[in-house]
Short mmCIF file of C-alpha atoms in Angstrom, two decimals:
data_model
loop_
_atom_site.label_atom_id
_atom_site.label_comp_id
_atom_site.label_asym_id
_atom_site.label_seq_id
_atom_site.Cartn_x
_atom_site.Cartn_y
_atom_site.Cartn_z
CA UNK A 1 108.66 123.32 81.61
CA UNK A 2 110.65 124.42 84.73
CA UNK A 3 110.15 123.98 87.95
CA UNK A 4 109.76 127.89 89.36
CA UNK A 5 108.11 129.69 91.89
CA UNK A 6 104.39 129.54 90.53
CA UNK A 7 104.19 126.36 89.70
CA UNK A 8 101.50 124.65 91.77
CA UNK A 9 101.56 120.96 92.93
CA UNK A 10 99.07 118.36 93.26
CA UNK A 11 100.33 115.37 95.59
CA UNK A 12 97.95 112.62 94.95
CA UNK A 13 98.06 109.72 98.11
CA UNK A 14 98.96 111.58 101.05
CA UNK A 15 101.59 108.80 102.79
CA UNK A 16 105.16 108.92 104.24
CA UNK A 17 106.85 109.67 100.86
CA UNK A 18 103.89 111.85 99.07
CA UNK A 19 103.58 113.56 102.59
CA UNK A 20 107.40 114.27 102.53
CA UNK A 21 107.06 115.73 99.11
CA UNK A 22 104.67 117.80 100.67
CA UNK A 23 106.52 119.21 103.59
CA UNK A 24 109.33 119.43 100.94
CA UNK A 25 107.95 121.95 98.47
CA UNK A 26 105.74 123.99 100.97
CA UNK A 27 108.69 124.80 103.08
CA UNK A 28 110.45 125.82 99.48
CA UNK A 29 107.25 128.13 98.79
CA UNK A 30 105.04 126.46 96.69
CA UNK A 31 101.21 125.94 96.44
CA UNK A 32 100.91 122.17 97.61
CA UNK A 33 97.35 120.66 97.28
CA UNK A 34 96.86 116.70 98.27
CA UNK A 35 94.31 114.33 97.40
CA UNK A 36 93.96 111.25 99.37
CA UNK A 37 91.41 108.51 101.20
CA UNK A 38 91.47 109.72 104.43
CA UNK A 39 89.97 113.03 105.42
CA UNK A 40 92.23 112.59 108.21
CA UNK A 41 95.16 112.56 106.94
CA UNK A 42 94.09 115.91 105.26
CA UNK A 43 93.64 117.43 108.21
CA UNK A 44 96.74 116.81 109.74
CA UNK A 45 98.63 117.80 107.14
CA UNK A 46 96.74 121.00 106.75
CA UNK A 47 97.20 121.32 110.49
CA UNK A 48 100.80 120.92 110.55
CA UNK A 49 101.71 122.91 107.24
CA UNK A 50 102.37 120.63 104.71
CA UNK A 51 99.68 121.16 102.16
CA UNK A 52 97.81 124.19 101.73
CA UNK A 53 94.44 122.89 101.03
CA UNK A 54 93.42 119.25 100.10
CA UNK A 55 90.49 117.07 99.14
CA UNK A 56 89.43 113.09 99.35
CA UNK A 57 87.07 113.83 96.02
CA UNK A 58 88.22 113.96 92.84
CA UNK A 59 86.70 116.83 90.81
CA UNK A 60 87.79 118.83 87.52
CA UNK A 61 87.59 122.34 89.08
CA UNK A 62 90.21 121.03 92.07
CA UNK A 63 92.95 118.79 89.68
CA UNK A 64 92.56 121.49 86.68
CA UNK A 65 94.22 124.31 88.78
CA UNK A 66 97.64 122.29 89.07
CA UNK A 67 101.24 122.03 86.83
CA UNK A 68 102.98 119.41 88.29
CA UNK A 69 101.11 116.17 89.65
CA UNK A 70 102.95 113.94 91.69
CA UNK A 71 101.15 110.46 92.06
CA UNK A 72 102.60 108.56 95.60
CA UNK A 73 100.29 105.44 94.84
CA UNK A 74 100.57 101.72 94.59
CA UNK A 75 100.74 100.93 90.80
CA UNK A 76 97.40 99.71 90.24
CA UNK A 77 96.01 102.22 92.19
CA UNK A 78 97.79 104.82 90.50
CA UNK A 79 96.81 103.17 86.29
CA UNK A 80 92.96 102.88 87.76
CA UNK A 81 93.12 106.45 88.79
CA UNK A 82 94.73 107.99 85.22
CA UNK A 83 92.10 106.05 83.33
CA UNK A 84 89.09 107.22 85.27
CA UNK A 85 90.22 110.84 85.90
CA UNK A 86 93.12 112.02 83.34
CA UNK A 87 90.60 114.18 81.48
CA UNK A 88 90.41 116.20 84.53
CA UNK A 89 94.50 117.31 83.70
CA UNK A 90 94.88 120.94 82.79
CA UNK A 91 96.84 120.96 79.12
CA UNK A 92 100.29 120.95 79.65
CA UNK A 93 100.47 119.39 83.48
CA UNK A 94 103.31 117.11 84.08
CA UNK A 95 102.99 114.23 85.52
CA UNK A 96 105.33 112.08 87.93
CA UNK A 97 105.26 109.16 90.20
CA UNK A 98 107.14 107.64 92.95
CA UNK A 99 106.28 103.80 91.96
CA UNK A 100 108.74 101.03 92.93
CA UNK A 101 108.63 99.31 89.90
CA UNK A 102 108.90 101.17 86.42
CA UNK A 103 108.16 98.47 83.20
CA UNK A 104 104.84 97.23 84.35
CA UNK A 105 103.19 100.73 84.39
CA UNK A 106 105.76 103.40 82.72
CA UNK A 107 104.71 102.42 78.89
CA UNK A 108 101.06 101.61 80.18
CA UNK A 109 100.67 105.03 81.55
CA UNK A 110 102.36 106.80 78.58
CA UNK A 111 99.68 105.07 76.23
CA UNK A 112 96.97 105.70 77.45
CA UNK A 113 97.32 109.22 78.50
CA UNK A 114 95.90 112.10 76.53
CA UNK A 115 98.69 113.31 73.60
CA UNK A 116 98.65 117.44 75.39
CA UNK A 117 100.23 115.73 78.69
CA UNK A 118 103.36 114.43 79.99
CA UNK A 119 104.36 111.16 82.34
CA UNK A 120 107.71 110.97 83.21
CA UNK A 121 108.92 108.12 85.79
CA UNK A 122 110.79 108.68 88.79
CA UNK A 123 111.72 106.25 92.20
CA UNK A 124 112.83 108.37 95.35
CA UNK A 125 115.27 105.79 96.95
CA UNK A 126 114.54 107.02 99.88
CA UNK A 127 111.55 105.41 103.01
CA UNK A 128 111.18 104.13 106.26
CA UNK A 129 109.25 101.71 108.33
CA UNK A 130 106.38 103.48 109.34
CA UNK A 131 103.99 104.65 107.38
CA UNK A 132 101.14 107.67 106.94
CA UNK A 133 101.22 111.39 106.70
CA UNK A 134 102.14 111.73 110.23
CA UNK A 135 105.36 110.19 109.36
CA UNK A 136 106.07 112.79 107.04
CA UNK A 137 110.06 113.88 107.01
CA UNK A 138 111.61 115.95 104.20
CA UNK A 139 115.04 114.67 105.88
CA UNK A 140 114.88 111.31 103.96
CA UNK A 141 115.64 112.63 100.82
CA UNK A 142 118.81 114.71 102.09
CA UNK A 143 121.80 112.09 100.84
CA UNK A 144 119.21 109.48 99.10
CA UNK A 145 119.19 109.02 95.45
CA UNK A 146 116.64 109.90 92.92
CA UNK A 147 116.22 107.98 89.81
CA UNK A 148 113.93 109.19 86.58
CA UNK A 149 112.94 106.40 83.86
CA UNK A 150 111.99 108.51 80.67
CA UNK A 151 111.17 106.56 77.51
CA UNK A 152 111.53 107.80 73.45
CA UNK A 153 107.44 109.37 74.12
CA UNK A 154 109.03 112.12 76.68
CA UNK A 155 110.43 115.37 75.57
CA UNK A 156 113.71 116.98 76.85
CA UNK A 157 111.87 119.63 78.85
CA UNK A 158 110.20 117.13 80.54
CA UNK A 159 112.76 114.75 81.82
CA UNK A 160 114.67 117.77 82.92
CA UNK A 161 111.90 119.12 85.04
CA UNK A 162 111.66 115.99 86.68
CA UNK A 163 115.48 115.99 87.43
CA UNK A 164 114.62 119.25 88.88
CA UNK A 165 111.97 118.70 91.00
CA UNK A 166 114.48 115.44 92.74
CA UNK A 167 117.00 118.29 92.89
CA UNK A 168 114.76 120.79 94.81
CA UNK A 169 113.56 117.97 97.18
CA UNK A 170 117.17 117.42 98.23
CA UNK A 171 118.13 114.36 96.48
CA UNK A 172 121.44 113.66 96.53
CA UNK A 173 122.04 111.70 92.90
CA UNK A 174 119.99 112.30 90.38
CA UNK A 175 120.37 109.18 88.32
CA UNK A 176 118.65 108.58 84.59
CA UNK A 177 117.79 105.22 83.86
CA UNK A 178 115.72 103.21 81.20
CA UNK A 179 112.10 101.33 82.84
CA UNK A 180 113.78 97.99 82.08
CA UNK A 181 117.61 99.00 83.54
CA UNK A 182 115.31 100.39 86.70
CA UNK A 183 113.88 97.10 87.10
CA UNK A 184 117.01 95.49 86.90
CA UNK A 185 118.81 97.45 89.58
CA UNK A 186 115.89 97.41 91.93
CA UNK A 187 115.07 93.66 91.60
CA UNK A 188 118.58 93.49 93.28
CA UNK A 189 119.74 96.68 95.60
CA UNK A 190 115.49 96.59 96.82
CA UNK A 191 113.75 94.03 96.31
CA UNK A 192 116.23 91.57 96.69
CA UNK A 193 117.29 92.65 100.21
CA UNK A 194 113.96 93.07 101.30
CA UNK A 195 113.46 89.26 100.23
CA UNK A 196 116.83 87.99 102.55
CA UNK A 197 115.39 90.57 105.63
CA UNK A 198 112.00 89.25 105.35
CA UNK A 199 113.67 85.17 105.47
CA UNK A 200 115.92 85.94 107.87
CA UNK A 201 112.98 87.48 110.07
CA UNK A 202 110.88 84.15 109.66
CA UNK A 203 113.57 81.19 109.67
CA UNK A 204 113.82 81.20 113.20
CA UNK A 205 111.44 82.11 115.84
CA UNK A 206 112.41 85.09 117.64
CA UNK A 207 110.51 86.40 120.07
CA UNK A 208 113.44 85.84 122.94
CA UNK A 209 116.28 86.42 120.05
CA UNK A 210 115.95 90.01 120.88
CA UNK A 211 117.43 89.98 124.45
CA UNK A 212 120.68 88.35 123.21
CA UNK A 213 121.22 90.04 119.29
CA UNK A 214 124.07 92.75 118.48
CA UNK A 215 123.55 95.47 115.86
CA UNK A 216 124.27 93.11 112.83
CA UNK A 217 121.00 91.25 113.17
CA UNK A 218 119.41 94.59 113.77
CA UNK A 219 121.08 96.67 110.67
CA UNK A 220 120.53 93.29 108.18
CA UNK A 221 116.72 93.15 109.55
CA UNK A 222 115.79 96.85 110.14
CA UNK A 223 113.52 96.48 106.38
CA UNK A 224 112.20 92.92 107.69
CA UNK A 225 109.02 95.06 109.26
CA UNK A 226 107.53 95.46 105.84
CA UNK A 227 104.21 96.63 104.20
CA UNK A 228 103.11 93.21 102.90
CA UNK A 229 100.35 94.44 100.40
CA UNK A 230 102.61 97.30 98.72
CA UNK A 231 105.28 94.94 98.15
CA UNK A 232 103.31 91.85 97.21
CA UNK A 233 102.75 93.69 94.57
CA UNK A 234 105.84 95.34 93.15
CA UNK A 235 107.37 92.05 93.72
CA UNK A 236 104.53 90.15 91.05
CA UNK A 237 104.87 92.90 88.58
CA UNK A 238 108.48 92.67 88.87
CA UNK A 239 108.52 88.66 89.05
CA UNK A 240 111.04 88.13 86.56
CA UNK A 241 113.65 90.19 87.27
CA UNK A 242 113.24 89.54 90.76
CA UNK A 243 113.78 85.72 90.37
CA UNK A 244 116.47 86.08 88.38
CA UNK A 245 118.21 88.23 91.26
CA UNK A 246 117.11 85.46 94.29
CA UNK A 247 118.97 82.88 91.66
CA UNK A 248 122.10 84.94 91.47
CA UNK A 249 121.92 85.21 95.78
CA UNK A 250 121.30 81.73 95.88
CA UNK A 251 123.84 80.55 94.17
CA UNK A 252 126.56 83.32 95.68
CA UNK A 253 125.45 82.10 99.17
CA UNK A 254 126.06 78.07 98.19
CA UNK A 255 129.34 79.20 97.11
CA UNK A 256 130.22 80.70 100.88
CA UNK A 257 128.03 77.63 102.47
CA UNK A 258 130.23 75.02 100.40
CA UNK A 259 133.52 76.88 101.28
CA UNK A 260 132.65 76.38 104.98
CA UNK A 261 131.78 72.88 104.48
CA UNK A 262 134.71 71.83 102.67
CA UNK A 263 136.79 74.09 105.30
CA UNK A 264 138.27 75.69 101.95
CA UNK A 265 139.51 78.76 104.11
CA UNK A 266 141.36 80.87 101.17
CA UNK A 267 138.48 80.47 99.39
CA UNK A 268 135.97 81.89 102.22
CA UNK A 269 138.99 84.68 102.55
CA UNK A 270 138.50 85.60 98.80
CA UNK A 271 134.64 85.90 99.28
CA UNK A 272 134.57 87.99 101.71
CA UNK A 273 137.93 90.27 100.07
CA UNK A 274 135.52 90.64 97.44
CA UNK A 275 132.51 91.91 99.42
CA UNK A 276 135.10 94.57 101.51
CA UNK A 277 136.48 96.02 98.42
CA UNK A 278 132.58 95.85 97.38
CA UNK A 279 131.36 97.55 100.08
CA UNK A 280 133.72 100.35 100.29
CA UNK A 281 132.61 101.89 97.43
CA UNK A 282 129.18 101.98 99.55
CA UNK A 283 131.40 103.96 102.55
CA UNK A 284 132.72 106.48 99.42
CA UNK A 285 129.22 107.11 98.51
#
């Protein structure tokens, strides 16, 4: 299928990124409905435009209507909800998510899902540290990348409607990538960081810090304010990969620590040669 005009969506777990989905495709034309928890949240985003109607139940009549679902849930949240409401899918719906972590849930989804529907995977590399609908910004996907995870079970016209929808949301990259090669990268350019951010936060007490710090504490901390339950849990189900990243950090930054203690200086200068040529590809970007 393509992603045109009529096509209706269904954003289920109305938060920053599936209320920024939201905003996204009404302001492109199309029918947005939202299902979520909070009644309040509904009613902001009805108030402010993003959705045209919404619901917090979860009934045949209101899911059937819809082409595209896009699910903006934690990952058990999201595998509970398919197994207790997937009959409710019109035949033919495509289905998408926005899930931090892809081989946990990607093949579990695709099994159990009824044969006349369609998962595809996709990350939005794009957030920030707030949270809710009222933090809703369409602006966070303009120069972010998008990444979609399709496995042998999805069909061509599938994993290019998915591309599409990351390209009408104003993703920069749209990047194709296996579950397990997902995993891979994100254990390291996500999760990874957010691990040094979060132990930099906590190794020293710094409540007074704050009157004396320049912006490099400030840039290398910014993702230290962090949603503990949401990534408790990405970081379990992507525990092995993730470890396997902190090893490679570990031993990178014993490298740099022994340089400085053996005062090896042209070995501390070829460190950090590395990391600006490195880095610059970052600037390119």
């Amino acid at each position: 299928m393509k992603i045109i005009n009529d096509v209706k969506f269904l954003i289920v777990g109305l938060g920053l990124i599936g209320g920024s989905y939201a905003q996204a495709l009404t302001d492109l034309g199309y029918e947005v409905g939202a299902i979520t928890r909070s009644q309040s949240s509904i009613d902001y985003a009805k108030e402010k435009g993003l959705i045209a109607h919404g619901t917090t139940e979860v009934t045949k009549e209101y899911v059937n209507q819809f082409d595209v679902v896009v699910f903006a849930l934690y990952p058990k949240v999201l595998i509970e909800w398919l197994e207790k409401y997937q009959g409710y899918f019109k035949s033919g719906v495509l289905i998408t998510d926005v899930t931090g972590v892809k081989g946990p849930i990607v093949y579990k989804i695709q099994e159990l899902l009824r044969d006349d529907v369609e998962f595809v995977g996709a990350h939005p590399m794009a957030g920030r540290e707030v949270y809710g609908v009222q933090n809703a910004d369409k602006s966070i996907f303009r120069n972010a990348n998008y990444i979609v995870t399709p496995t042998s079970k999805n069909t061509k016209d599938g994993i290019e409607a998915c591309k599409s929808l990351g390209k009408i949301l104003g993703f920069k990259t749209i990047a194709e990538l296996s579950p397990e090669k997902h995993d891979e990268m994100i254990g390291f350019l996500s999760q990874l960081t957010h691990c040094i951010a979060v132990s930099l936060m906590t190794c020293k007490e710094s409540e007074n810090l704050v009157d004396y710090t320049g912006d490099s504490f400030r840039d290398l901390t910014r993702i230290a304010k962090i949603n503990e339950d949401m990534w408790c849990e990405l970081f379990l189900l992507n525990k092995t990969e993730l470890l396997s990243q902190m090893d490679l950090f570990i031993d990178k930054f014993q490298e740099l620590k022994s340089s400085i203690e053996s005062s090896d200086t042209e070995k501390m200068k070829s460190i950090m040669r590395t990391s600006t040529k490195r880095r610059a590809f970052f600037d390119k970007k």
